[in-house]
Backbone as CSV, one residue per row, in Angstrom:
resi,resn,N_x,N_y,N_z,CA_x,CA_y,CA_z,C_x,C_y,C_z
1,UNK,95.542,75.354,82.978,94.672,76.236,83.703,94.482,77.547,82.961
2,UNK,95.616,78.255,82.193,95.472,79.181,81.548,94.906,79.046,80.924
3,UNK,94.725,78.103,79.665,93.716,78.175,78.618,92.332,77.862,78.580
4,UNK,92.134,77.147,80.308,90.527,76.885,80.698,89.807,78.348,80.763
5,UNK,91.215,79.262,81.738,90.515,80.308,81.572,89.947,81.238,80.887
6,UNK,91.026,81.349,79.244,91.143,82.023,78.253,89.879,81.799,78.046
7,UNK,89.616,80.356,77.774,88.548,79.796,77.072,86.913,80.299,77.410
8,UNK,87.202,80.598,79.628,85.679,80.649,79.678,85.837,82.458,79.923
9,UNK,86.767,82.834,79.478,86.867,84.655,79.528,87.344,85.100,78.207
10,UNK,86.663,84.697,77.491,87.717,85.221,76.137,87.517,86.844,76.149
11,UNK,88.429,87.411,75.563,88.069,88.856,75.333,88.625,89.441,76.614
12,UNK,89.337,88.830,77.729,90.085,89.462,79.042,91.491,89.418,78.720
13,UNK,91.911,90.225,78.804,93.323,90.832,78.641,94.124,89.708,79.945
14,UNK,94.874,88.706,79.611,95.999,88.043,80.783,97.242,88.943,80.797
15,UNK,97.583,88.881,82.160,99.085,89.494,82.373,99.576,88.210,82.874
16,UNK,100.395,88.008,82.456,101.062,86.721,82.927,102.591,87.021,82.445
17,UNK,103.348,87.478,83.164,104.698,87.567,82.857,105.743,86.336,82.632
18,UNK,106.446,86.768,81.507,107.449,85.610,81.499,108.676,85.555,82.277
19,UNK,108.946,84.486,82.029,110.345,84.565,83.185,111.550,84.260,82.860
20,UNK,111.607,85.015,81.951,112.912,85.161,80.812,113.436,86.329,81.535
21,UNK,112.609,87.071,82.057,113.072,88.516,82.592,113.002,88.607,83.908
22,UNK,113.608,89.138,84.810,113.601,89.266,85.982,112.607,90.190,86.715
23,UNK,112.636,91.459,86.093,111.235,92.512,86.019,110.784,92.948,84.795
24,UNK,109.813,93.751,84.614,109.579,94.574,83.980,108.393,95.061,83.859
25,UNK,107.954,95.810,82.446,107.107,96.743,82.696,105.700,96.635,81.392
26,UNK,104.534,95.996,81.744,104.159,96.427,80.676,102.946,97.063,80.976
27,UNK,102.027,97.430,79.589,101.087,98.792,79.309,100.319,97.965,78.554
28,UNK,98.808,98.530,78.902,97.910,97.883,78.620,96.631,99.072,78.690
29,UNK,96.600,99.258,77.808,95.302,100.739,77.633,96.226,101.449,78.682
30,UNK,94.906,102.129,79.660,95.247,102.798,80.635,96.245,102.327,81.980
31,UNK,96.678,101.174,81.765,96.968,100.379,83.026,98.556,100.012,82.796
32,UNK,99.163,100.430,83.922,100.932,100.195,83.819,101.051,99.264,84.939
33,UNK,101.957,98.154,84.601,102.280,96.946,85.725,103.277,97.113,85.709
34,UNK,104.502,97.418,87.060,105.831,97.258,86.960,105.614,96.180,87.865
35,UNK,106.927,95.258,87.037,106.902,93.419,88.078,108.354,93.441,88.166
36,UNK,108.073,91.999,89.258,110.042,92.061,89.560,109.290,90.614,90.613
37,UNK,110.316,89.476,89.596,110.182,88.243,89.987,111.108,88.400,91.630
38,UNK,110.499,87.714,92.642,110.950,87.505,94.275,110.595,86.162,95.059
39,UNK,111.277,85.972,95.627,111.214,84.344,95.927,109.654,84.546,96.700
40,UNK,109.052,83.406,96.994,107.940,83.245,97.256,107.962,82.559,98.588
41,UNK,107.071,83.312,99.564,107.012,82.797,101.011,106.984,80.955,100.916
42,UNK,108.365,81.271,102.447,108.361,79.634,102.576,107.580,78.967,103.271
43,UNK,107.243,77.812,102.257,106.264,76.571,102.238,106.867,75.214,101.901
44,UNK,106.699,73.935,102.752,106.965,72.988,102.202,106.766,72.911,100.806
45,UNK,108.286,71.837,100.134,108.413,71.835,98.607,108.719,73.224,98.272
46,UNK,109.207,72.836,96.805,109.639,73.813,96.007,108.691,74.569,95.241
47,UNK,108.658,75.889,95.137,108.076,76.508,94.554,108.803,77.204,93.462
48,UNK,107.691,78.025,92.346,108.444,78.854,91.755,108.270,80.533,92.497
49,UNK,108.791,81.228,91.440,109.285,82.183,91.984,107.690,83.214,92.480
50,UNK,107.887,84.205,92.666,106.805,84.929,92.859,106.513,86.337,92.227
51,UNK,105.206,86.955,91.432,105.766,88.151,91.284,105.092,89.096,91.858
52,UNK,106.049,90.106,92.818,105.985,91.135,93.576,105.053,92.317,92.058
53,UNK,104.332,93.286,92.408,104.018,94.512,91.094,103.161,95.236,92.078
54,UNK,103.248,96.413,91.080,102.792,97.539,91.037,102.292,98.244,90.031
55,UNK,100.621,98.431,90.401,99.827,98.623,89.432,99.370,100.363,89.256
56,UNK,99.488,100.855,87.671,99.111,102.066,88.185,97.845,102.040,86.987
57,UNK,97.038,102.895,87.468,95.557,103.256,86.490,94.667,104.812,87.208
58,UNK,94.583,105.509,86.098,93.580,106.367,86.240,93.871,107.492,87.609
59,UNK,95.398,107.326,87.914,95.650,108.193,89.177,95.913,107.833,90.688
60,UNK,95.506,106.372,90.343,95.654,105.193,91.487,96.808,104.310,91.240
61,UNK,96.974,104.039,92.813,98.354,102.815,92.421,98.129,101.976,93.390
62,UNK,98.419,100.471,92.968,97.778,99.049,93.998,99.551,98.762,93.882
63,UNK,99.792,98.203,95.288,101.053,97.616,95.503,100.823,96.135,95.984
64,UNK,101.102,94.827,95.036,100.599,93.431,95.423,101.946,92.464,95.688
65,UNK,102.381,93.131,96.694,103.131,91.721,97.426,102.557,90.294,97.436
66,UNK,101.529,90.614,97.539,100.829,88.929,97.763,101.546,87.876,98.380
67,UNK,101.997,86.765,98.023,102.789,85.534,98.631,104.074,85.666,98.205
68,UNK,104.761,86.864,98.435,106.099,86.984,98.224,107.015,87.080,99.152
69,UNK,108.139,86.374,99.812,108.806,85.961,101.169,108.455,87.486,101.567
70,UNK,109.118,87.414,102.852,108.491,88.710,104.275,110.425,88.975,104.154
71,UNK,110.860,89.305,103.271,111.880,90.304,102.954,111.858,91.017,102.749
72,UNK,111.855,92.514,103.569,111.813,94.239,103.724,112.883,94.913,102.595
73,UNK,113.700,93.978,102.442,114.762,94.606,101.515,114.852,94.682,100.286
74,UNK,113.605,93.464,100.200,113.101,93.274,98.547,111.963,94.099,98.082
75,UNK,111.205,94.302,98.672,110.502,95.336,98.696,110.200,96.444,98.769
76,UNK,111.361,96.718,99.842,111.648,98.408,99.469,112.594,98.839,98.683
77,UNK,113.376,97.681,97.643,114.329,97.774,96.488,113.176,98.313,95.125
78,UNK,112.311,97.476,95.478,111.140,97.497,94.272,110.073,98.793,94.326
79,UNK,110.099,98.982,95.705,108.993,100.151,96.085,109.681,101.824,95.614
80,UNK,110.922,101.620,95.893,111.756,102.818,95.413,111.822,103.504,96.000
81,UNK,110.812,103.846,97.484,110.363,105.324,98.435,108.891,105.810,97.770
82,UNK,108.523,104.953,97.145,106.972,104.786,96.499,106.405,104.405,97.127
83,UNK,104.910,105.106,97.311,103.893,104.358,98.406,102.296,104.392,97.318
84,UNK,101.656,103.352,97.391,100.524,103.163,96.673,99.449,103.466,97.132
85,UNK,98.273,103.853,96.790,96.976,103.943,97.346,96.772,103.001,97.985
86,UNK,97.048,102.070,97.496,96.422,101.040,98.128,97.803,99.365,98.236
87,UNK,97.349,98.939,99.167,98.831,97.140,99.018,97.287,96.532,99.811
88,UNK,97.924,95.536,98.759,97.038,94.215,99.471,97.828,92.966,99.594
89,UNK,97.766,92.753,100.794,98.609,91.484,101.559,98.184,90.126,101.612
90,UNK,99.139,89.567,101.934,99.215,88.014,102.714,99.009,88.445,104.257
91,UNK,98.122,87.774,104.579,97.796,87.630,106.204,99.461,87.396,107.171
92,UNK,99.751,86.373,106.420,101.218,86.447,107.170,102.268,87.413,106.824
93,UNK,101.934,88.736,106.721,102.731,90.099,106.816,102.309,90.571,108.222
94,UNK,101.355,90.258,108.580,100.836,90.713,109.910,101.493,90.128,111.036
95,UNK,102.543,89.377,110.780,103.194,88.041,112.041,104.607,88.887,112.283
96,UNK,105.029,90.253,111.797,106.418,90.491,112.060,106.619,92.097,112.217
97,UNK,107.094,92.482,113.573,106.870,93.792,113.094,107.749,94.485,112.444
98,UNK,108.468,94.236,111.433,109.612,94.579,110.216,108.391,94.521,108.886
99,UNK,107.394,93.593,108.854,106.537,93.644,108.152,105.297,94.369,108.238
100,UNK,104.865,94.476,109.169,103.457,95.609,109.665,104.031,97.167,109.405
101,UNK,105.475,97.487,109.740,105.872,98.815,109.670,105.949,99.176,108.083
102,UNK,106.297,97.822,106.950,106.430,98.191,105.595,105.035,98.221,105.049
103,UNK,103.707,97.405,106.070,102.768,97.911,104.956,102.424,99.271,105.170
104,UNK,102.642,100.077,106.346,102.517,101.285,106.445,103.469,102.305,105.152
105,UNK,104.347,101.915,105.474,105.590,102.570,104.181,105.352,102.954,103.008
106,UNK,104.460,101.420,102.642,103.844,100.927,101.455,102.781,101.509,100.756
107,UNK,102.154,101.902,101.544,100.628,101.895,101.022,99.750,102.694,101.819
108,UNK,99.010,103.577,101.324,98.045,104.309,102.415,96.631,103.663,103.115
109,UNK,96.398,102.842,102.171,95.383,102.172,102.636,95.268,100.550,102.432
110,UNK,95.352,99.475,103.746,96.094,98.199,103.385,94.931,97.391,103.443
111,UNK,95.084,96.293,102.564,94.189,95.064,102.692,94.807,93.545,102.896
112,UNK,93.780,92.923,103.345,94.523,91.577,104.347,93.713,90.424,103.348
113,UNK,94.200,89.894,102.524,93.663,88.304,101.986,94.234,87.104,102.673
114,UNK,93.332,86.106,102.395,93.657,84.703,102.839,93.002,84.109,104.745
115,UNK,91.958,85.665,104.813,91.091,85.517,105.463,89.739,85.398,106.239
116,UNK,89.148,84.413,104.825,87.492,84.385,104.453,87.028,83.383,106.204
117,UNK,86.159,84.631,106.991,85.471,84.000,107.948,84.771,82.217,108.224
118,UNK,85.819,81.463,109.051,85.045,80.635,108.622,84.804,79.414,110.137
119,UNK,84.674,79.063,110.637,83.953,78.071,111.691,85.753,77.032,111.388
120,UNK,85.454,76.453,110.726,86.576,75.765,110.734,87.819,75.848,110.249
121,UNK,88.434,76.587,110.985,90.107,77.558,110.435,90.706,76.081,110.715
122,UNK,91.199,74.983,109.970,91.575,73.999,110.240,93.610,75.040,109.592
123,UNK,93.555,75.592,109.068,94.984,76.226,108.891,95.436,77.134,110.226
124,UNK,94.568,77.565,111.064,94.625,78.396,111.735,95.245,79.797,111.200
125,UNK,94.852,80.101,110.111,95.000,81.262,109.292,94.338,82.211,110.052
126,UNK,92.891,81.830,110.163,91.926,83.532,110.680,92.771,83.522,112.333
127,UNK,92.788,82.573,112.993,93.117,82.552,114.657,94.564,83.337,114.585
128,UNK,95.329,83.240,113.976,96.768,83.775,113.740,96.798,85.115,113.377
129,UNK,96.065,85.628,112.744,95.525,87.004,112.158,94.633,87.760,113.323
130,UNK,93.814,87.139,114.045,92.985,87.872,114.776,93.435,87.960,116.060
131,UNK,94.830,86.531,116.390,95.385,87.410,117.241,96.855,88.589,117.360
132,UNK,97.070,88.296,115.397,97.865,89.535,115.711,96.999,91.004,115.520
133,UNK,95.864,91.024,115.272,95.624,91.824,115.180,94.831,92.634,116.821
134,UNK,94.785,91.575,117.580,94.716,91.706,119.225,95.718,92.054,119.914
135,UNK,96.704,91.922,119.680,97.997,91.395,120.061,98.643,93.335,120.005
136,UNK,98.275,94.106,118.733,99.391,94.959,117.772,97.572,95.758,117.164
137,UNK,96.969,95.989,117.947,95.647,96.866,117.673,96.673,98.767,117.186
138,UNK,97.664,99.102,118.139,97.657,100.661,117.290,98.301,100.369,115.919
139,UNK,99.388,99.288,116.129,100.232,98.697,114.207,99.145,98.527,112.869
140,UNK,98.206,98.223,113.567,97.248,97.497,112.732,95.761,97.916,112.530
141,UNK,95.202,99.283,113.281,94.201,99.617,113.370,93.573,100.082,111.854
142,UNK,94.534,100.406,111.116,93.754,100.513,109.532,93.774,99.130,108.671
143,UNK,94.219,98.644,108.764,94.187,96.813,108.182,92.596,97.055,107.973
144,UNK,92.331,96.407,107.140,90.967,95.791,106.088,90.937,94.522,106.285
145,UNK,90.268,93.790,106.201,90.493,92.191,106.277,89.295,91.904,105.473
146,UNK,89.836,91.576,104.332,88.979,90.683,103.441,88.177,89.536,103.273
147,UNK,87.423,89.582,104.389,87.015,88.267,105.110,85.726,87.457,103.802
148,UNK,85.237,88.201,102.246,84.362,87.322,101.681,85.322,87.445,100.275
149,UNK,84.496,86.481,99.895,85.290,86.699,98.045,84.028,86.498,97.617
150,UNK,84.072,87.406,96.326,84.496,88.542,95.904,84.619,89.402,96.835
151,UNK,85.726,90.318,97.481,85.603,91.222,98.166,85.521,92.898,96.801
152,UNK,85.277,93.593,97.397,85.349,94.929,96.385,85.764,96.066,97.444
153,UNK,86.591,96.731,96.334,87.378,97.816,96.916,87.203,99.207,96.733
């Protein structure tokens, strides 16, 4: 898959960390990624690991938990008492309130993936999301929900 992509993006810079290392840090022009491999939300079967980062550029900082387990302790090991402009989530951060209180912690301004509007939520992804977000309206009243792709930020 990597090299389909290389192939139809040549000339795009990949970050793809190895996993020889547990975290770290690299630099790329203007752009600093600190990573730190974290187990990855549970799903039937085995997965590999996941990586938690934090992106900084131009005065801005993105915090991407993404699909990384809903462990507060791993995250605020990695976050440091650091909060980003911006975190963009897994919809299922919204299911716990140990998790809704860290994207606040996290990030000043939060975004919600893995919830493109659609007629047939056969995952019940959007129904699970819209009713925590019914459910926990003052926890959640700045949440974004990324409901198209490409979304832009």
């Amino acid at each position: 898959k990597l090299a389909a992509f290389k192939g139809a993006h040549s000339g795009v810079p990949v970050f793809l960390p190895g996993f020889e290392n547990d975290e770290g840090v690299v630099e790329m022009g203007p752009f600093r990624i600190f990573w730190k491999l974290a187990p990855h939300a549970p799903l039937p079967g085995e997965l590999p690991p996941h990586v938690i980062s934090w992106v900084e550029a131009e005065g801005e900082s993105l915090y991407l938990p993404a699909d990384a387990a809903l462990d507060v302790p791993v995250h605020e090991a990695f976050l440091n008492g650091g909060k980003a402009c911006m975190g963009i989530w897994n919809s299922m951060y919204l299911s716990r309130p140990e998790t809704r209180c860290l994207m606040h912690r996290a990030a000043h301004k939060n975004y919600v993936y893995h919830m493109p509007a659609c007629q047939d939520d056969k995952s019940g992804i959007w129904r699970k999301c819209r009713n925590n977000l019914q459910r926990y309206p003052d926890e959640l009243r700045d949440i974004v929900i990324m409901d198209r792709y490409p979304y832009v930020i």
